[in-house]
XYZ file of N, CA and C in Angstrom:
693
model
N -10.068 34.456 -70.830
C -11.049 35.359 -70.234
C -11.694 36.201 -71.327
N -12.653 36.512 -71.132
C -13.725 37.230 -72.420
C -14.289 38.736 -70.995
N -14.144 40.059 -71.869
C -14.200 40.827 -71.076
C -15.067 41.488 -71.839
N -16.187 41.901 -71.782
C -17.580 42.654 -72.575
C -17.811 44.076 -71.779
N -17.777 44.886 -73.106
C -17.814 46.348 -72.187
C -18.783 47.049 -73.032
N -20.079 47.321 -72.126
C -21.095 47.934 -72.522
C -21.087 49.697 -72.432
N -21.143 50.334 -73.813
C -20.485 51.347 -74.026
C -20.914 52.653 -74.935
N -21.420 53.954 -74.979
C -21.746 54.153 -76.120
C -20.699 54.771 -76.624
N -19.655 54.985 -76.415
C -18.417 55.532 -77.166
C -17.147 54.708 -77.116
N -17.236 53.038 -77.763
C -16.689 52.161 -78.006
C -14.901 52.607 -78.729
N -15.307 53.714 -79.189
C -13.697 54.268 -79.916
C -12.906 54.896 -78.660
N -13.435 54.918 -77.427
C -12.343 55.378 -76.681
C -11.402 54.358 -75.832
N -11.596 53.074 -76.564
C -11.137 51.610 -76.370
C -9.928 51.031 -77.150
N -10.263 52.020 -77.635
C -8.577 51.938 -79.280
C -7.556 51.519 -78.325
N -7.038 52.563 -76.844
C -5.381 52.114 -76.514
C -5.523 50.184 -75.998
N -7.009 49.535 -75.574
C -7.041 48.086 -75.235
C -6.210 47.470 -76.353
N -6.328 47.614 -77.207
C -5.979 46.944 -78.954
C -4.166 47.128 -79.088
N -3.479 47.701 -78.102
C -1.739 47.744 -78.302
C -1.325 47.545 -77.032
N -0.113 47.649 -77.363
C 0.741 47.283 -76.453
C 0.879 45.674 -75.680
N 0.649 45.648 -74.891
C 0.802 44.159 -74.293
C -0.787 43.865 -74.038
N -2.026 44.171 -73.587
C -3.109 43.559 -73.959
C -3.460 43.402 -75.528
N -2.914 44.203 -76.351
C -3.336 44.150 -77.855
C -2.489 42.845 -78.325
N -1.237 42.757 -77.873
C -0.589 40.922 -78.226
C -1.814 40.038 -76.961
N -2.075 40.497 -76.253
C -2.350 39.465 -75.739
C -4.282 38.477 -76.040
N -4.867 39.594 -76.614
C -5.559 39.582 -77.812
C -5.417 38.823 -78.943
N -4.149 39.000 -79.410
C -3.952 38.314 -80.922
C -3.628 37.305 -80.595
N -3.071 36.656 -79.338
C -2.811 35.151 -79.305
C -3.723 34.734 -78.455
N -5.108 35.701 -78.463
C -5.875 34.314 -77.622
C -6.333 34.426 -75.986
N -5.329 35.100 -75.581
C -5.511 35.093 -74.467
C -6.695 35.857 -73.515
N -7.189 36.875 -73.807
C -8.185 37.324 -73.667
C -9.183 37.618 -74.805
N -10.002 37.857 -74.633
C -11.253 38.601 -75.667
C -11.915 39.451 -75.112
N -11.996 40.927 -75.756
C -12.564 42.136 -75.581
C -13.452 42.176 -76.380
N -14.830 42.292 -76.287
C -15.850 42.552 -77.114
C -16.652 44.376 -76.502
N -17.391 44.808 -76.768
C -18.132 46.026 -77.156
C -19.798 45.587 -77.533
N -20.442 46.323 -76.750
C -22.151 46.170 -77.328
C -22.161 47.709 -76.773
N -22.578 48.710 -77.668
C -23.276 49.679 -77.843
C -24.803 49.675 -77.804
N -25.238 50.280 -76.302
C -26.545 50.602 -76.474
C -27.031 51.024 -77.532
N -26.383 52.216 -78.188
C -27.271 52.495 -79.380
C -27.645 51.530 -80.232
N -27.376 50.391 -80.433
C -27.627 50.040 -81.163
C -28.972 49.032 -80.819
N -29.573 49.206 -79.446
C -30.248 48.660 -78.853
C -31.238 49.269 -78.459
N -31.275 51.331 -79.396
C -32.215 52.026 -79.171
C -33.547 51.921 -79.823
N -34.479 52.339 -79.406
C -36.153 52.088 -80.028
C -35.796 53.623 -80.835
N -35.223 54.754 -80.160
C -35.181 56.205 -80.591
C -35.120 56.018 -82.382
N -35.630 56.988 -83.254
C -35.018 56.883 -84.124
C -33.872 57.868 -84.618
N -33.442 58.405 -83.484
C -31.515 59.188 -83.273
C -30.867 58.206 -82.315
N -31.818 57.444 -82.457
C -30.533 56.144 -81.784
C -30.228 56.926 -80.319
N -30.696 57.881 -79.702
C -30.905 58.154 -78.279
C -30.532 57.527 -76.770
N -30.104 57.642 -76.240
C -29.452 56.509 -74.886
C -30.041 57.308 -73.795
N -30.470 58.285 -73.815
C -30.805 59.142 -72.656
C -31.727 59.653 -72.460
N -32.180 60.835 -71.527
C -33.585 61.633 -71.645
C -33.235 62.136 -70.280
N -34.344 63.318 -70.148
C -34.086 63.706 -68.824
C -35.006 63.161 -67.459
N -34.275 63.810 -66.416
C -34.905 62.942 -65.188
C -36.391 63.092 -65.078
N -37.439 62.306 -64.735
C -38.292 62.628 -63.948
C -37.956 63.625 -62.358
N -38.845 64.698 -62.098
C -38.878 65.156 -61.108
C -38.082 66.346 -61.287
N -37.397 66.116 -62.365
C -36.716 67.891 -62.409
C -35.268 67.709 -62.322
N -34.258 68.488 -62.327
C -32.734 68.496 -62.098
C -32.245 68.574 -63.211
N -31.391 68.678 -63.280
C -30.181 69.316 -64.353
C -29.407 67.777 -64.361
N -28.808 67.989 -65.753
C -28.204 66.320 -66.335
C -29.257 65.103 -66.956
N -28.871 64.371 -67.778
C -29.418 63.465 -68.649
C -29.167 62.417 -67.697
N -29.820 61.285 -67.617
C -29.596 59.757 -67.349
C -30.204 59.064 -68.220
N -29.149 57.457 -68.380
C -29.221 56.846 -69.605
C -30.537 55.934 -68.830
N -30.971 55.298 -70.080
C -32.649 54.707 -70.674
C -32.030 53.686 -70.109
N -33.110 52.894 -68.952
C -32.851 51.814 -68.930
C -32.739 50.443 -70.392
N -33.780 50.402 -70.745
C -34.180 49.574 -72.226
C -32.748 49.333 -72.495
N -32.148 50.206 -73.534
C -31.305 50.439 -74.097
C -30.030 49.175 -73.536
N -29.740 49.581 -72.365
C -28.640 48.769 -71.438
C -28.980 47.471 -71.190
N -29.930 47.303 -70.385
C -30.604 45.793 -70.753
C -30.262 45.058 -71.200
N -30.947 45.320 -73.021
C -30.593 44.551 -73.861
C -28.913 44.592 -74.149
N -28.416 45.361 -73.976
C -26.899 45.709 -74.261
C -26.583 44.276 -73.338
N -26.612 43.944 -72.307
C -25.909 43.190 -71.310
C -26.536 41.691 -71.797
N -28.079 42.006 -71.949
C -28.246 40.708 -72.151
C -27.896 40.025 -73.436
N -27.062 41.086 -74.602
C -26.446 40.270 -75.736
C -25.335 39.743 -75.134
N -24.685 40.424 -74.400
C -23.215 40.002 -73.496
C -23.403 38.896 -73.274
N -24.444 38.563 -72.095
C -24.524 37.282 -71.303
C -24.836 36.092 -72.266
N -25.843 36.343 -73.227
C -26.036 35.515 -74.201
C -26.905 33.831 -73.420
N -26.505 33.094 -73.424
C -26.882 32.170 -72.713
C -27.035 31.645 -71.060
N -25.585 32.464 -70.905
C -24.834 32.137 -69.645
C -25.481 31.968 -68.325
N -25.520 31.203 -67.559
C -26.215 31.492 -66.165
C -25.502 32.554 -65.189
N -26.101 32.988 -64.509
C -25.759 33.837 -63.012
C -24.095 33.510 -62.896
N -24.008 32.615 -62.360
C -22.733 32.121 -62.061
C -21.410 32.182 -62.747
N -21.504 32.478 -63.888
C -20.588 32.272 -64.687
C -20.028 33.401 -65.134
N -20.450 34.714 -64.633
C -20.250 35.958 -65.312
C -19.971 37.030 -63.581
N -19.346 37.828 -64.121
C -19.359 39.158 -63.150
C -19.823 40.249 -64.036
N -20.907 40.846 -63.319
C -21.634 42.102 -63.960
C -21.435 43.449 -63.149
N -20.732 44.561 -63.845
C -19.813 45.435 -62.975
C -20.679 46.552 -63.842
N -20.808 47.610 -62.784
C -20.866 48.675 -63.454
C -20.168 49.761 -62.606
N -19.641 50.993 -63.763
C -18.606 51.667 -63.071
C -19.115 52.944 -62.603
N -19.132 53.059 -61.372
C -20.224 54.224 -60.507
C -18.987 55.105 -59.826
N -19.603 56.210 -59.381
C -18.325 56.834 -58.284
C -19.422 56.260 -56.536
N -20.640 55.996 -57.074
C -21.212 55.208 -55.922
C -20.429 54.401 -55.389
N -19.609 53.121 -56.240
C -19.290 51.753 -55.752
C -18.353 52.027 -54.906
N -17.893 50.595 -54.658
C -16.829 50.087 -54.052
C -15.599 50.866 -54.279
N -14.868 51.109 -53.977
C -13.198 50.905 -54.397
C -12.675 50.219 -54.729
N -12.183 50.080 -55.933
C -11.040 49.104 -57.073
C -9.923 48.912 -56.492
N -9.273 48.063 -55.794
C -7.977 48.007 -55.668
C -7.185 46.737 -55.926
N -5.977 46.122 -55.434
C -5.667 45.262 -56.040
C -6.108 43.925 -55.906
N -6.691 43.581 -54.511
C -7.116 42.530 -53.990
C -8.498 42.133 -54.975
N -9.132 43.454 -55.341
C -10.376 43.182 -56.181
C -10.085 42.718 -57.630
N -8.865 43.179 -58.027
C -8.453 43.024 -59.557
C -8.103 41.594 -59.221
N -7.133 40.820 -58.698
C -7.125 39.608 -58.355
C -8.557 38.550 -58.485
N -9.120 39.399 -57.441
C -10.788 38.570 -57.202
C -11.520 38.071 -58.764
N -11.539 39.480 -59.935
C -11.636 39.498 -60.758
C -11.061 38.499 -61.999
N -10.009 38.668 -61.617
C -9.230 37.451 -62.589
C -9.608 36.444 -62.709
N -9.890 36.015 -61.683
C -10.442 34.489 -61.278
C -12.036 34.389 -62.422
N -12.623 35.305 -62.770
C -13.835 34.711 -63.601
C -13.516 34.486 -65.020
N -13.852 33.988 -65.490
C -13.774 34.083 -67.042
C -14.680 34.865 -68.013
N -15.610 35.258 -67.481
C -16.668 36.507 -68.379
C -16.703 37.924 -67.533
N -16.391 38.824 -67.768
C -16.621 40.158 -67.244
C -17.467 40.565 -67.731
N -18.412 41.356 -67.614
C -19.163 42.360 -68.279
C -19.044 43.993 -67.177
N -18.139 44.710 -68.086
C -18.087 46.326 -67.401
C -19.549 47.255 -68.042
N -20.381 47.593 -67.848
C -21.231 48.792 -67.967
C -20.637 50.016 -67.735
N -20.541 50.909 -68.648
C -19.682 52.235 -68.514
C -21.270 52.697 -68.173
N -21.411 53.840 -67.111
C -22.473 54.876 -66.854
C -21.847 56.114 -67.329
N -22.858 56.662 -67.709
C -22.626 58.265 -68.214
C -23.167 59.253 -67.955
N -23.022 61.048 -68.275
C -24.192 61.736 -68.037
C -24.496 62.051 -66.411
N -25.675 61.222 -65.852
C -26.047 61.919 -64.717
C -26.006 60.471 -63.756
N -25.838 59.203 -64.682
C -26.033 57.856 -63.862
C -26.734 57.573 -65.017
N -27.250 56.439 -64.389
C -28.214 55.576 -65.428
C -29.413 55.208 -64.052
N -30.570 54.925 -65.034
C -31.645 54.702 -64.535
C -32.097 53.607 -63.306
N -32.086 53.820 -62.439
C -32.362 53.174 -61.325
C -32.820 51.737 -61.064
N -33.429 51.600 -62.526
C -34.411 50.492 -62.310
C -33.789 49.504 -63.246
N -32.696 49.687 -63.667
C -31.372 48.626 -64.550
C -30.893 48.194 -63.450
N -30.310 49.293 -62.207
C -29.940 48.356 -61.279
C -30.483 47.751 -60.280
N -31.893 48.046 -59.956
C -32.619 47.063 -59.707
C -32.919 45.701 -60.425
N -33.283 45.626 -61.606
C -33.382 44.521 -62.709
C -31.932 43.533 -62.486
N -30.980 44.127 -62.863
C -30.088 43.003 -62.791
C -28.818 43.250 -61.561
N -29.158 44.014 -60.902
C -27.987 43.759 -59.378
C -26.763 44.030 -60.140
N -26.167 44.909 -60.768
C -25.018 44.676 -61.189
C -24.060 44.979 -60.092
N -22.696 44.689 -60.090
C -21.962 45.384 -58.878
C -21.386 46.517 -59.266
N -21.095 47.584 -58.127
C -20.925 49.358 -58.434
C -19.461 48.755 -57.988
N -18.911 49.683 -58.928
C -17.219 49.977 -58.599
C -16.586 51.222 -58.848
N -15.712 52.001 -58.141
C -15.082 52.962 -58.489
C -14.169 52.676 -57.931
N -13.414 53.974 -59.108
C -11.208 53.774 -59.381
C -11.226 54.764 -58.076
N -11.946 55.647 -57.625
C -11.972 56.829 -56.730
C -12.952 57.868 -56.568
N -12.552 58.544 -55.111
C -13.506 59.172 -54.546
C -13.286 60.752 -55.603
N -13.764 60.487 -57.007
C -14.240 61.836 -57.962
C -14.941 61.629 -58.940
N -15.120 62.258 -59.565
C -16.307 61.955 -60.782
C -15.434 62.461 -62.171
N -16.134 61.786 -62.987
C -15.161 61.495 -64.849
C -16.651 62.339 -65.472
N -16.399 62.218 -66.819
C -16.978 62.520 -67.298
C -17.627 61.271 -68.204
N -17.645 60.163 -67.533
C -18.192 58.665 -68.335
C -17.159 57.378 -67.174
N -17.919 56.356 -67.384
C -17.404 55.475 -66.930
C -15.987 54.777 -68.206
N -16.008 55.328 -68.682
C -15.089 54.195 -69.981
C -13.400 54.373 -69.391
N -12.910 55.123 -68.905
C -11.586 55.226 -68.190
C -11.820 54.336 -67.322
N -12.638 54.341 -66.194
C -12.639 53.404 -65.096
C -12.698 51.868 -65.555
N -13.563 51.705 -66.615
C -13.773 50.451 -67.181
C -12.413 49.915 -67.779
N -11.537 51.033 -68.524
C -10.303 50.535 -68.977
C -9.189 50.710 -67.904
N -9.262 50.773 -66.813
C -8.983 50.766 -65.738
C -8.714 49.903 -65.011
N -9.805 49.068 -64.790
C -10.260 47.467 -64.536
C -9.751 46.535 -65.397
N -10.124 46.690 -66.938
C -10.294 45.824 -67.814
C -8.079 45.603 -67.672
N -7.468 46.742 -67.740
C -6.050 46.528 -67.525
C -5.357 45.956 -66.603
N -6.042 46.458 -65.364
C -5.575 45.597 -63.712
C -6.020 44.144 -63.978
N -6.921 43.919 -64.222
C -7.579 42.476 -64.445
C -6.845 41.654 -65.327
N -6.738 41.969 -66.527
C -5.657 41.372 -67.535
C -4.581 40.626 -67.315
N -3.660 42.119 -66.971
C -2.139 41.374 -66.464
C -2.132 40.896 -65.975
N -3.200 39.963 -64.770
C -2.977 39.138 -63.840
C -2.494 38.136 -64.415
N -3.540 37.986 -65.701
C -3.969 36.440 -66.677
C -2.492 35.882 -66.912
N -2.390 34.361 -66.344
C -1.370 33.623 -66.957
C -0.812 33.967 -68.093
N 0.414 34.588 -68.414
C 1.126 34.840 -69.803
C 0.639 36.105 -70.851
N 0.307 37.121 -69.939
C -0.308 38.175 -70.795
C 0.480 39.112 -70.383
N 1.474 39.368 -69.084
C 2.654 39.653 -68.857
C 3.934 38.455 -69.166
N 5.094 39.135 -70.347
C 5.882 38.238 -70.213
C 6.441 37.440 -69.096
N 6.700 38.164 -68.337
C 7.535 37.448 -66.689
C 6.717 37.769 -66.030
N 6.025 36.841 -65.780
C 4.751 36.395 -64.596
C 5.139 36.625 -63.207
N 6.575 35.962 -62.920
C 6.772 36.568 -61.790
C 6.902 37.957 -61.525
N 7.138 38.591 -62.015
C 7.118 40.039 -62.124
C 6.038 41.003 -61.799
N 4.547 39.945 -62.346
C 3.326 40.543 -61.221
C 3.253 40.087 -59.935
N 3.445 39.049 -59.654
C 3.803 38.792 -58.245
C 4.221 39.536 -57.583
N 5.309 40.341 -57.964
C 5.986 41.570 -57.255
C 5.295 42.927 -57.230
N 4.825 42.851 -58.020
C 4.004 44.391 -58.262
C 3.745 45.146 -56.710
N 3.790 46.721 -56.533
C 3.099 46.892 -55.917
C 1.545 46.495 -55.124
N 1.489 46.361 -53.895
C 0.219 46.014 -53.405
C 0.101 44.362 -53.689
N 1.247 43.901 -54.208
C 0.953 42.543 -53.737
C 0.723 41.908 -52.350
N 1.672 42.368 -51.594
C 1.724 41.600 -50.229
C 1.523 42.862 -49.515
N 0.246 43.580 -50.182
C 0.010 44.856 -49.365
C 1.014 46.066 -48.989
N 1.920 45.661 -49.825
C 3.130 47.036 -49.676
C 3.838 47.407 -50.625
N 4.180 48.711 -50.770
C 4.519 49.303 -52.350
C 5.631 48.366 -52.893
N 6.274 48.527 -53.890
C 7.070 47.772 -54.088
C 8.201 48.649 -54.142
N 9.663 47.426 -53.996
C 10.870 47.992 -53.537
C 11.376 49.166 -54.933
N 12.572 49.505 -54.896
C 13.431 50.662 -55.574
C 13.741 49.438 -56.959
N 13.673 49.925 -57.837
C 13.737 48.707 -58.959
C 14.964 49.565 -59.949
N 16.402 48.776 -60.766
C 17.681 49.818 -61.162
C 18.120 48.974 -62.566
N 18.222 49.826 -63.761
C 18.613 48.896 -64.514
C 20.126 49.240 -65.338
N 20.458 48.718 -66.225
C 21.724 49.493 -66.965
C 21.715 50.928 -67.198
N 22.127 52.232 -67.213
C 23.716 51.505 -66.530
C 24.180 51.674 -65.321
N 25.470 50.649 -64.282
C 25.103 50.876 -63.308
C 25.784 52.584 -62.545
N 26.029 53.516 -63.429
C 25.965 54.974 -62.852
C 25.289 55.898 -63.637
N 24.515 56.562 -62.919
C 23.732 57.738 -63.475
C 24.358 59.008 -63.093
N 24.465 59.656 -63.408
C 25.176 61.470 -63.163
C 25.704 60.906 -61.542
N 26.496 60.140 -61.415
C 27.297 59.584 -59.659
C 26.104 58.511 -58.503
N 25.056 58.523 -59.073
C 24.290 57.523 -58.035
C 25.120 56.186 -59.121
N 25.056 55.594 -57.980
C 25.178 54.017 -58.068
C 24.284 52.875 -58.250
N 24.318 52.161 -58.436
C 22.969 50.716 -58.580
C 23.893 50.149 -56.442
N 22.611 50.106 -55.784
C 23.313 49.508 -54.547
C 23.707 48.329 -54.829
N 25.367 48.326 -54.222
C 25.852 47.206 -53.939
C 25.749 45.520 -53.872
N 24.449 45.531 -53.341
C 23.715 44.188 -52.688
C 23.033 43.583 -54.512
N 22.374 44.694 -54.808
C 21.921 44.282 -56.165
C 23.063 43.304 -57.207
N 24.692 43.903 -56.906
C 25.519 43.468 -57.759
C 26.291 42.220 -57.141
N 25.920 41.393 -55.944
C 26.162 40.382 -55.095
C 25.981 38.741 -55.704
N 25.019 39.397 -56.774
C 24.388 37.682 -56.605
C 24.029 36.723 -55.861
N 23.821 36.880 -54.279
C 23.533 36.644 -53.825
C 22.101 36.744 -53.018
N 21.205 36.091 -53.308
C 19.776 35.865 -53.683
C 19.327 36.149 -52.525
N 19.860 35.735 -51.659
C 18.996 35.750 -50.174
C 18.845 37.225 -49.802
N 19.964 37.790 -49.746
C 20.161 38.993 -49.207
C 20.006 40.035 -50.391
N 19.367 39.640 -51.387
C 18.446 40.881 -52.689
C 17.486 41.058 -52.393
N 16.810 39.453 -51.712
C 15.437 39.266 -51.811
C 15.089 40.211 -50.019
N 16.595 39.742 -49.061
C 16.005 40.402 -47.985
C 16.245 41.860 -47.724
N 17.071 42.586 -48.318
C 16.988 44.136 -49.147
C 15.955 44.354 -49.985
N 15.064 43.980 -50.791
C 14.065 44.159 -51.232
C 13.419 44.682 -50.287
N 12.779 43.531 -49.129
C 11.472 43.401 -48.605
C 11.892 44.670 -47.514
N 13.145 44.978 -47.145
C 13.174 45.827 -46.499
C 12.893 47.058 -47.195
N 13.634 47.001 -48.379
C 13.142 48.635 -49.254
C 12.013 48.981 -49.463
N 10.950 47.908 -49.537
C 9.479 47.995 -49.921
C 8.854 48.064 -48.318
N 9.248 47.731 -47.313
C 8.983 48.603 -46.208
C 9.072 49.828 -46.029
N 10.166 50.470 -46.018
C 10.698 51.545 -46.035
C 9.705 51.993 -46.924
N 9.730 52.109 -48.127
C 8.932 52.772 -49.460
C 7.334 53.386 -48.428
N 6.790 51.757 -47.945
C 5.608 52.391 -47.953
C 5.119 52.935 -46.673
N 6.232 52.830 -45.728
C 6.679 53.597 -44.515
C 5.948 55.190 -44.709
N 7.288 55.972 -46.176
C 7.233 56.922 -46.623
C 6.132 57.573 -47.583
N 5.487 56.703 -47.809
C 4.497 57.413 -49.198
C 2.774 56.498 -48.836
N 2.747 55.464 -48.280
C 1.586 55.518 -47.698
C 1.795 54.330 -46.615
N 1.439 55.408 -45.412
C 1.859 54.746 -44.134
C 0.281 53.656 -43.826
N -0.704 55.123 -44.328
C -1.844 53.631 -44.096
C -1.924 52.331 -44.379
N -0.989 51.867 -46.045
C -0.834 50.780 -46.133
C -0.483 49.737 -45.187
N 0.861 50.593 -44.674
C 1.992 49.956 -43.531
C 1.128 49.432 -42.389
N 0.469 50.119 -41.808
C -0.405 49.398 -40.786
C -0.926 48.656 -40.887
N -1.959 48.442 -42.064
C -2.687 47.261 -42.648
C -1.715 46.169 -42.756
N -1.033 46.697 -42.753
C 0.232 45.334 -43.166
C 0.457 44.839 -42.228
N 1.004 45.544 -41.127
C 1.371 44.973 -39.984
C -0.032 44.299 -38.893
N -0.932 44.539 -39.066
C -1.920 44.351 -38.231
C -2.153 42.650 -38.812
N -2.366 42.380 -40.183
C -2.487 41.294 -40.952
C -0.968 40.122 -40.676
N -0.074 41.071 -40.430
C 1.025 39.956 -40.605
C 1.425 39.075 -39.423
């Protein structure tokens, strides 16, 4: 997967480069690239912004500028072959079913917006799709974008060591995930439960699904309904 993030403050992308997307980078498995509008400015301060027509308080970014930013991204590519996202507190809601959806393409392109929005007539020109992490406002799209760009990732075949392990994740099967216990098995007198130390597979797996009921019983019941209405 090749993930292109249109950006003018490309250094706040440093944490993509470690940890488990930064190996997963060095062997290949994804590609993160960066196009900076500025560098796509006519300004000669290299400029991304200006103020609104009609009056109001706040900057919005130059269409021009972005444009060309995306259309170095796309490069050849047809329609089809790419998802073009930009990160709004307008859009959608990000959640897991969408990070999934996501996985499935092989070209991303994230547009970070900044400032006051960006110019109206970029998203007229190319339809990008609006997404937001939530109902508040940042001070730039580049969190939300690394946001995405992380949910999206780990999906990828082998970019988490134990694959099955996203499978389990929360919000897989629409419900938090169960109580998870590791060495050692006593902490200041709690115990690791019983069933965990059984070896017996059936009844981990059917203590799980019950704990991850329970869980999201307690901490988000809206899930729980969705769940049950679907199941």
């Amino acid at each position: 997967m090749r993930i292109d993030i249109v950006t003018t403050f490309p250094e706040m992308f440093a944490p993509l480069g470690t940890s488990i997307l930064g190996k997963a980078q060095e062997r290949g498995l994804i590609e993160i690239r960066f196009f900076n509008p500025r560098d796509y400015s006519k300004d000669p301060h290299r400029k991304t912004d200006d103020v609104q027509y009609g009056g109001s308080e706040g900057m919005v970014m130059t269409a021009p500028p972005l444009l060309e930013s995306v259309e170095a991204a796309i490069g050849g590519e047809g329609r089809g072959t790419y998802r073009l996202i930009l990160t709004s507190p307008q859009g959608g809601l990000f959640d897991q079913p969408m990070a999934v959806e996501l996985s499935r393409c092989p070209h991303l392109i994230l547009v970070c917006g900044h400032y006051k929005g960006v110019d109206e007539r970029f998203i007229d020109l190319l339809q990008p799709e609006e997404i937001s992490i939530g109902d508040y406002v940042l001070t730039g799209g580049e969190l939300p974008a690394m946001v995405i760009a992380d949910a999206v990732a780990r999906l990828l075949p082998n970019v988490v060591g134990g694959y099955a392990s996203v499978e389990e994740d929360s919000f897989g099967e629409g419900l938090l995930d169960c109580p998870r216990y590791t060495r050692p098995r006593s902490v200041r007198g709690l115990e690791v439960p019983d069933v965990l130390l059984s070896g017996n597979h059936s009844k981990i797996a059917a203590w799980r699904k019950r704990m991850a009921i329970e869980a999201t019983r307690r901490k988000r019941p809206d899930l729980l309904a969705k769940y049950e209405e679907i199941r």
